[in-house]
Amino acid sequence: MKKVILGKATTTKTKSYAQLHQTECLPEHFREFNNFTASSIGIGTYLGSSDPATDNLVTEAIIKSVKNGINLIDTAINYRSQHGEISVKAALLKLIESKTVSREELIICSKGGFIPNRQKEEWFKREYIDNPKFNIQATDMVAGVHCMHPEYIQDQLERSLINLGIETIDIYYLHNPETQLGIIPADEFYRRLKAVFSVLEKAADAGKITAYGIATWQGFRVPPTDAKHIDLAKAKSIAQEVAGGTGDRFQFIQLPVNLTMTEAIISPTQLVDGKILPAITAANQLGINAIASASIAQAKNLKQLPQKIMTALGENLETDAVRALQFTRSVPGLCSALVGMKSPNHVAENLTLTSIPTLDAAYFTQLIS
């Protein structure tokens, strides 16, 4: 039996992590939400090849980040064909065995929905359609890459727990479900969403996850007229219905927020109580926490960033990447900004922000207006 890391992020221990790092980090680098205290920057594990060299870089980047004030780690089963989760496990084992940190101080996030094997359809057919253990049909796979069947999500969650080597995932996301919108009708989409939420509420009851959410690319940023639009208030009411009126665990969304993608901050796309609001404002009103992905617009786009804003951010920040990250982590109402890190230099660069104040809310509003 392989060793499983027991425990989950707790209110007390995530808060004590923040206190332990107050010498090198400003208090405002940490934010309290959903019974967690989390760093304003989270480490992402998305990009790179599925090879041992990249695995080692990701593992070392996580270790360095956790040692220096970052306690939110984000991955997904399909990142680098499951190597993302495996790299997180290697980092957790080193950090916990060396007593650098306890499991309870870290917020571990993963996602399911995409097909995590390079063979995609062939693998899915072999593992799920042809397997008598599952009642999954060929029509449950959409666009050759995505599945929301409740048995599939349940199985993906179990696989993620094994890959990560942990007892509990703190935040588990349904990954880019809008992949299915425009291909299946909207009413069928929300029926599938309800079935997934039912699985995830039961997983929370069983202690396999603490909370769940929806990680999106377009879903919450596009207008209601767009085929890929997800209605956040409707999703929340489905979660409440599934939970039987007691406190549901649909408590997070993840979406791109950066200098070139400001829709979540300024574009009214979500109807809540008769008002149409930007996604982050809507989430906050619904009691849902928002986490940013693509926080630096994926570094290749840095040259396209608005120069007026970059100049305004530039006084004590050395690179465009750090300026872009400073912008995103300063978004009012946002819990944490994720940034993928592999190279030691990139980690060191991003860590400089832990001792720099975030932008004042009034100044931030002035910047984007």
Short mmCIF file of C-alpha atoms in Angstrom, two decimals:
data_model
loop_
_atom_site.label_atom_id
_atom_site.label_comp_id
_atom_site.label_asym_id
_atom_site.label_seq_id
_atom_site.Cartn_x
_atom_site.Cartn_y
_atom_site.Cartn_z
CA MET A 1 0.00 0.00 0.00
CA LYS A 2 1.49 3.32 -1.09
CA LYS A 3 1.66 6.03 1.54
CA VAL A 4 -1.21 8.53 1.40
CA ILE A 5 -0.73 12.01 2.82
CA LEU A 6 -3.57 12.44 5.29
CA GLY A 7 -5.36 15.65 6.17
CA LYS A 8 -6.62 18.73 4.33
CA ALA A 9 -6.21 22.50 4.48
CA THR A 10 -7.63 23.88 7.73
CA THR A 11 -8.58 27.34 8.99
CA THR A 12 -6.06 27.26 11.84
CA LYS A 13 -3.08 25.85 9.95
CA THR A 14 -3.42 27.99 6.80
CA LYS A 15 -3.60 31.02 9.10
CA SER A 16 -0.51 29.88 11.00
CA TYR A 17 1.29 29.43 7.63
CA ALA A 18 0.59 33.11 6.90
CA GLN A 19 1.87 34.10 10.35
CA LEU A 20 5.05 32.04 9.92
CA HIS A 21 5.80 33.94 6.70
CA GLN A 22 5.11 37.44 7.99
CA THR A 23 8.82 38.29 8.15
CA GLU A 24 9.29 38.05 4.36
CA CYS A 25 5.67 38.60 3.25
CA LEU A 26 3.34 41.54 3.84
CA PRO A 27 0.12 40.66 5.72
CA GLU A 28 -1.95 41.66 2.65
CA HIS A 29 -0.21 38.97 0.60
CA PHE A 30 -2.56 36.56 2.40
CA ARG A 31 -6.34 36.56 2.08
CA GLU A 32 -8.98 34.78 4.13
CA PHE A 33 -11.79 33.05 2.25
CA ASN A 34 -13.85 29.89 2.58
CA ASN A 35 -12.20 28.98 5.89
CA PHE A 36 -8.75 29.13 4.27
CA THR A 37 -5.97 31.72 4.44
CA ALA A 38 -4.36 31.67 1.00
CA SER A 39 -1.49 33.49 -0.68
CA SER A 40 -2.42 36.18 -3.22
CA ILE A 41 -0.32 34.24 -5.76
CA GLY A 42 -0.88 30.54 -6.43
CA ILE A 43 1.48 28.27 -8.34
CA GLY A 44 0.12 26.72 -11.55
CA THR A 45 1.44 23.52 -13.18
CA TYR A 46 -0.03 23.59 -16.69
CA LEU A 47 2.63 24.15 -19.35
CA GLY A 48 5.61 22.03 -20.38
CA SER A 49 6.50 18.62 -21.78
CA SER A 50 5.47 15.34 -20.12
CA ASP A 51 9.02 14.29 -19.26
CA PRO A 52 11.18 13.76 -16.14
CA ALA A 53 13.20 16.97 -16.68
CA THR A 54 10.02 19.10 -16.64
CA ASP A 55 8.65 17.08 -13.71
CA ASN A 56 11.75 17.96 -11.69
CA LEU A 57 11.53 21.65 -12.57
CA VAL A 58 7.86 21.82 -11.56
CA THR A 59 8.52 19.92 -8.31
CA GLU A 60 11.41 22.22 -7.37
CA ALA A 61 9.38 25.34 -8.27
CA ILE A 62 6.57 24.19 -5.95
CA ILE A 63 9.03 23.50 -3.11
CA LYS A 64 10.69 26.91 -3.48
CA SER A 65 7.30 28.66 -3.68
CA VAL A 66 5.92 26.95 -0.56
CA LYS A 67 9.10 27.73 1.38
CA ASN A 68 8.67 31.41 0.51
CA GLY A 69 5.03 32.24 1.11
CA ILE A 70 2.87 30.53 -1.53
CA ASN A 71 0.45 27.97 -0.13
CA LEU A 72 -2.04 27.51 -2.99
CA ILE A 73 -1.08 24.87 -5.59
CA ASP A 74 -3.19 24.37 -8.73
CA THR A 75 -3.11 21.43 -11.12
CA ALA A 76 -5.41 19.20 -13.22
CA ILE A 77 -5.37 15.55 -14.25
CA ASN A 78 -4.85 16.45 -17.92
CA TYR A 79 -1.95 18.85 -17.29
CA ARG A 80 1.06 17.33 -19.03
CA SER A 81 -0.89 14.02 -19.34
CA GLN A 82 -1.12 13.50 -15.54
CA HIS A 83 2.52 14.57 -14.97
CA GLY A 84 1.26 17.86 -13.43
CA GLU A 85 -0.37 16.02 -10.53
CA ILE A 86 2.55 13.60 -10.19
CA SER A 87 4.98 16.55 -9.88
CA VAL A 88 2.78 18.06 -7.16
CA LYS A 89 2.88 14.74 -5.27
CA ALA A 90 6.71 14.66 -5.42
CA ALA A 91 6.85 18.21 -4.02
CA LEU A 92 4.35 17.45 -1.25
CA LEU A 93 6.27 14.36 -0.13
CA LYS A 94 9.54 16.34 0.09
CA LEU A 95 7.95 19.30 1.86
CA ILE A 96 6.03 17.21 4.40
CA GLU A 97 8.73 14.60 5.08
CA SER A 98 11.28 17.38 5.69
CA LYS A 99 8.75 19.02 8.08
CA THR A 100 9.00 22.25 6.06
CA VAL A 101 5.21 22.43 6.08
CA SER A 102 2.22 20.34 7.14
CA ARG A 103 -0.47 19.15 4.75
CA GLU A 104 -3.00 21.28 6.65
CA GLU A 105 -1.16 24.51 5.66
CA LEU A 106 -1.51 23.90 1.91
CA ILE A 107 -4.51 24.41 -0.38
CA ILE A 108 -4.34 21.76 -3.12
CA CYS A 109 -6.58 22.21 -6.18
CA SER A 110 -7.20 19.91 -9.15
CA LYS A 111 -9.68 19.50 -12.01
CA GLY A 112 -11.45 16.84 -14.07
CA GLY A 113 -13.42 16.77 -17.31
CA PHE A 114 -10.83 16.63 -20.08
CA ILE A 115 -9.39 13.34 -21.29
CA PRO A 116 -5.92 13.10 -19.70
CA ASN A 117 -4.32 10.65 -22.11
CA ARG A 118 -2.62 11.47 -25.42
CA GLN A 119 -4.59 8.72 -27.17
CA LYS A 120 -7.79 10.61 -26.27
CA GLU A 121 -10.72 8.78 -27.94
CA GLU A 122 -8.99 5.40 -28.15
CA TRP A 123 -8.05 5.54 -24.45
CA PHE A 124 -11.51 6.76 -23.42
CA LYS A 125 -13.17 3.92 -25.36
CA ARG A 126 -10.89 1.32 -23.78
CA GLU A 127 -11.08 2.67 -20.22
CA TYR A 128 -14.75 3.67 -20.03
CA ILE A 129 -17.01 2.71 -22.96
CA ASP A 130 -15.80 -0.89 -23.29
CA ASN A 131 -15.40 -1.34 -19.52
CA PRO A 132 -18.47 -3.10 -18.02
CA LYS A 133 -17.75 -1.32 -14.73
CA PHE A 134 -19.09 1.92 -16.25
CA ASN A 135 -22.36 2.91 -17.88
CA ILE A 136 -20.66 5.45 -20.16
CA GLN A 137 -21.59 5.78 -23.85
CA ALA A 138 -19.68 7.15 -26.85
CA THR A 139 -22.10 10.14 -26.84
CA ASP A 140 -20.85 11.12 -23.37
CA MET A 141 -17.55 12.21 -24.93
CA VAL A 142 -17.87 15.63 -26.55
CA ALA A 143 -15.52 17.17 -29.15
CA GLY A 144 -13.24 14.12 -28.73
CA VAL A 145 -11.73 15.65 -25.58
CA HIS A 146 -14.31 16.17 -22.81
CA CYS A 147 -16.71 14.19 -20.64
CA MET A 148 -19.09 15.23 -17.85
CA HIS A 149 -20.66 11.83 -17.18
CA PRO A 150 -20.95 11.49 -13.38
CA GLU A 151 -19.18 8.10 -13.37
CA TYR A 152 -16.32 9.59 -15.40
CA ILE A 153 -15.92 12.57 -13.03
CA GLN A 154 -16.04 10.21 -10.02
CA ASP A 155 -13.32 8.03 -11.58
CA GLN A 156 -11.18 11.03 -12.56
CA LEU A 157 -11.39 12.37 -9.00
CA GLU A 158 -10.23 8.98 -7.64
CA ARG A 159 -7.33 8.94 -10.11
CA SER A 160 -6.35 12.49 -9.11
CA LEU A 161 -6.28 11.51 -5.43
CA ILE A 162 -3.92 8.63 -6.31
CA ASN A 163 -1.72 10.82 -8.57
CA LEU A 164 -1.45 13.46 -5.83
CA GLY A 165 -1.01 10.88 -3.07
CA ILE A 166 -3.43 12.72 -0.78
CA GLU A 167 -6.57 11.89 1.18
CA THR A 168 -8.45 15.10 0.32
CA ILE A 169 -8.34 17.65 -2.51
CA ASP A 170 -9.21 21.06 -1.06
CA ILE A 171 -10.79 22.51 -4.22
CA TYR A 172 -11.88 20.27 -7.09
CA TYR A 173 -13.04 21.92 -10.31
CA LEU A 174 -15.13 20.73 -13.21
CA HIS A 175 -12.72 21.70 -15.99
CA ASN A 176 -13.91 23.96 -18.85
CA PRO A 177 -17.42 22.47 -19.11
CA GLU A 178 -18.28 25.08 -21.76
CA THR A 179 -16.33 22.80 -24.13
CA GLN A 180 -19.70 21.00 -24.43
CA LEU A 181 -21.84 24.11 -24.99
CA GLY A 182 -22.75 24.77 -28.60
CA ILE A 183 -22.47 21.02 -29.21
CA ILE A 184 -25.13 19.81 -26.76
CA PRO A 185 -28.29 21.84 -25.99
CA ALA A 186 -28.21 24.18 -22.99
CA ASP A 187 -30.88 22.23 -21.06
CA GLU A 188 -28.86 19.01 -21.47
CA PHE A 189 -25.74 20.88 -20.34
CA TYR A 190 -27.38 21.97 -17.07
CA ARG A 191 -28.77 18.45 -16.57
CA ARG A 192 -25.19 17.12 -16.88
CA LEU A 193 -23.94 19.85 -14.56
CA LYS A 194 -26.49 18.78 -11.93
CA ALA A 195 -25.30 15.16 -12.17
CA VAL A 196 -21.67 16.28 -11.68
CA PHE A 197 -22.60 18.47 -8.69
CA SER A 198 -24.37 15.49 -7.14
CA VAL A 199 -21.14 13.44 -7.42
CA LEU A 200 -19.08 16.29 -5.95
CA GLU A 201 -21.44 16.93 -3.02
CA LYS A 202 -21.16 13.21 -2.15
CA ALA A 203 -17.37 13.40 -2.53
CA ALA A 204 -17.35 16.31 -0.06
CA ASP A 205 -19.53 14.31 2.36
CA ALA A 206 -17.01 11.45 2.06
CA GLY A 207 -14.03 13.75 2.78
CA LYS A 208 -12.48 13.27 -0.68
CA ILE A 209 -12.81 17.00 -1.42
CA THR A 210 -13.54 20.05 0.76
CA ALA A 211 -15.15 22.31 -1.85
CA TYR A 212 -15.75 22.31 -5.59
CA GLY A 213 -16.03 24.76 -8.41
CA ILE A 214 -16.04 25.38 -12.15
CA ALA A 215 -12.80 26.29 -13.93
CA THR A 216 -13.52 27.99 -17.24
CA TRP A 217 -11.89 29.73 -20.16
CA GLN A 218 -14.84 31.45 -21.86
CA GLY A 219 -17.85 30.36 -19.77
CA PHE A 220 -18.20 33.25 -17.34
CA ARG A 221 -16.57 36.01 -19.43
CA VAL A 222 -18.74 35.87 -22.57
CA PRO A 223 -22.18 37.53 -22.81
CA PRO A 224 -25.39 35.54 -22.26
CA THR A 225 -26.01 35.56 -26.03
CA ASP A 226 -22.80 33.55 -26.63
CA ALA A 227 -23.17 29.77 -27.12
CA LYS A 228 -20.37 29.18 -24.60
CA HIS A 229 -21.96 31.24 -21.80
CA ILE A 230 -22.47 29.61 -18.39
CA ASP A 231 -25.08 31.18 -16.09
CA LEU A 232 -23.34 31.38 -12.70
CA ALA A 233 -26.50 32.11 -10.67
CA LYS A 234 -28.22 29.13 -12.31
CA ALA A 235 -25.22 26.89 -11.53
CA LYS A 236 -25.33 28.05 -7.89
CA SER A 237 -29.06 27.34 -7.62
CA ILE A 238 -28.46 23.83 -9.06
CA ALA A 239 -25.81 23.23 -6.38
CA GLN A 240 -28.22 24.43 -3.68
CA GLU A 241 -30.91 22.11 -5.01
CA VAL A 242 -28.51 19.13 -5.06
CA ALA A 243 -27.42 19.93 -1.48
CA GLY A 244 -31.07 19.87 -0.40
CA GLY A 245 -31.13 23.47 0.77
CA THR A 246 -28.28 22.96 3.24
CA GLY A 247 -24.90 24.60 2.59
CA ASP A 248 -23.67 23.49 -0.82
CA ARG A 249 -19.95 23.14 -1.52
CA PHE A 250 -19.95 24.93 -4.92
CA GLN A 251 -17.73 27.71 -3.63
CA PHE A 252 -15.16 28.51 -6.33
CA ILE A 253 -14.76 29.61 -9.91
CA GLN A 254 -11.53 29.90 -11.84
CA LEU A 255 -11.30 32.08 -14.94
CA PRO A 256 -8.71 34.04 -16.94
CA VAL A 257 -7.98 37.52 -15.61
CA ASN A 258 -5.11 39.61 -16.92
CA LEU A 259 -4.26 42.91 -18.58
CA THR A 260 -5.40 41.67 -21.99
CA MET A 261 -8.46 39.80 -20.67
CA THR A 262 -10.32 42.14 -18.32
CA GLU A 263 -13.86 40.87 -19.06
CA ALA A 264 -14.22 39.22 -15.62
CA ILE A 265 -13.65 42.66 -14.05
CA ILE A 266 -15.48 45.04 -16.40
CA SER A 267 -17.85 43.20 -18.80
CA PRO A 268 -21.39 42.65 -17.48
CA THR A 269 -22.07 38.98 -18.34
CA GLN A 270 -23.85 37.48 -15.31
CA LEU A 271 -27.43 38.13 -14.20
CA VAL A 272 -27.82 38.16 -10.40
CA ASP A 273 -31.00 39.43 -8.72
CA GLY A 274 -32.10 41.33 -11.81
CA LYS A 275 -28.74 43.05 -12.39
CA ILE A 276 -26.18 42.10 -15.02
CA LEU A 277 -22.70 42.12 -13.50
CA PRO A 278 -19.08 41.28 -14.35
CA ALA A 279 -18.20 37.69 -13.39
CA ILE A 280 -16.09 38.45 -10.29
CA THR A 281 -18.69 40.86 -8.86
CA ALA A 282 -21.42 38.28 -9.56
CA ALA A 283 -19.40 35.52 -7.89
CA ASN A 284 -18.82 37.65 -4.79
CA GLN A 285 -22.56 38.40 -4.54
CA LEU A 286 -23.39 34.69 -4.80
CA GLY A 287 -20.88 33.76 -2.08
CA ILE A 288 -18.49 32.18 -4.58
CA ASN A 289 -14.73 32.80 -4.48
CA ALA A 290 -12.93 33.76 -7.70
CA ILE A 291 -9.40 32.64 -8.60
CA ALA A 292 -7.56 33.96 -11.66
CA SER A 293 -5.89 31.76 -14.26
CA ALA A 294 -3.60 33.05 -17.05
CA SER A 295 -2.64 35.88 -14.67
CA ILE A 296 0.21 37.16 -16.82
CA ALA A 297 -1.64 36.61 -20.11
CA GLN A 298 0.62 33.60 -20.74
CA ALA A 299 4.04 35.20 -20.97
CA LYS A 300 4.24 35.06 -24.79
CA ASN A 301 1.71 37.92 -24.96
CA LEU A 302 3.56 40.30 -22.64
CA LYS A 303 4.57 42.56 -25.54
CA GLN A 304 0.87 43.23 -26.25
CA LEU A 305 0.10 44.51 -22.75
CA PRO A 306 -1.25 48.08 -22.48
CA GLN A 307 1.81 50.30 -22.13
CA LYS A 308 -0.01 53.01 -20.17
CA ILE A 309 -0.82 50.49 -17.43
CA MET A 310 2.60 48.80 -17.58
CA THR A 311 4.26 52.18 -17.05
CA ALA A 312 1.94 52.98 -14.14
CA LEU A 313 2.82 49.64 -12.53
CA GLY A 314 6.50 49.98 -13.16
CA GLU A 315 8.08 51.97 -10.35
CA ASN A 316 9.50 49.22 -8.17
CA LEU A 317 8.84 46.17 -10.36
CA GLU A 318 11.60 44.89 -12.61
CA THR A 319 9.88 42.95 -15.43
CA ASP A 320 6.70 43.03 -17.49
CA ALA A 321 5.77 39.58 -16.15
CA VAL A 322 5.90 40.82 -12.54
CA ARG A 323 3.96 43.98 -13.46
CA ALA A 324 1.29 41.85 -15.14
CA LEU A 325 1.04 39.59 -12.08
CA GLN A 326 0.85 42.61 -9.76
CA PHE A 327 -2.11 43.90 -11.81
CA THR A 328 -4.03 40.60 -11.59
CA ARG A 329 -3.45 39.88 -7.90
CA SER A 330 -4.68 43.43 -7.14
CA VAL A 331 -8.12 42.86 -8.75
CA PRO A 332 -10.75 43.76 -6.12
CA GLY A 333 -12.74 40.72 -5.01
CA LEU A 334 -10.21 38.18 -6.32
CA CYS A 335 -8.84 35.54 -3.94
CA SER A 336 -5.62 34.50 -5.67
CA ALA A 337 -3.82 34.83 -9.01
CA LEU A 338 -2.33 31.66 -10.49
CA VAL A 339 0.94 31.71 -12.37
CA GLY A 340 2.73 28.75 -13.91
CA MET A 341 6.33 28.52 -12.71
CA LYS A 342 9.18 26.21 -13.64
CA SER A 343 12.47 28.09 -13.87
CA PRO A 344 14.16 29.12 -10.58
CA ASN A 345 14.55 32.69 -11.93
CA HIS A 346 10.85 32.97 -12.71
CA VAL A 347 9.96 31.72 -9.21
CA ALA A 348 12.35 34.22 -7.58
CA GLU A 349 10.98 37.02 -9.74
CA ASN A 350 7.35 36.32 -8.78
CA LEU A 351 8.20 35.91 -5.11
CA THR A 352 9.36 39.55 -4.97
CA LEU A 353 5.67 40.52 -4.99
CA THR A 354 5.06 38.89 -1.60
CA SER A 355 6.79 41.86 0.05
CA ILE A 356 5.23 44.56 -2.17
CA PRO A 357 1.79 46.07 -1.42
CA THR A 358 -1.04 45.26 -3.84
CA LEU A 359 -2.57 48.19 -5.71
CA ASP A 360 -5.04 50.31 -3.81
CA ALA A 361 -8.62 49.52 -5.00
CA ALA A 362 -9.32 53.13 -5.99
CA TYR A 363 -6.05 53.34 -7.94
CA PHE A 364 -6.82 50.02 -9.63
CA THR A 365 -10.25 51.27 -10.76
CA GLN A 366 -8.58 54.43 -12.14
CA LEU A 367 -6.06 52.28 -14.06
CA ILE A 368 -8.69 50.27 -15.93
CA SER A 369 -11.16 53.09 -16.58
#
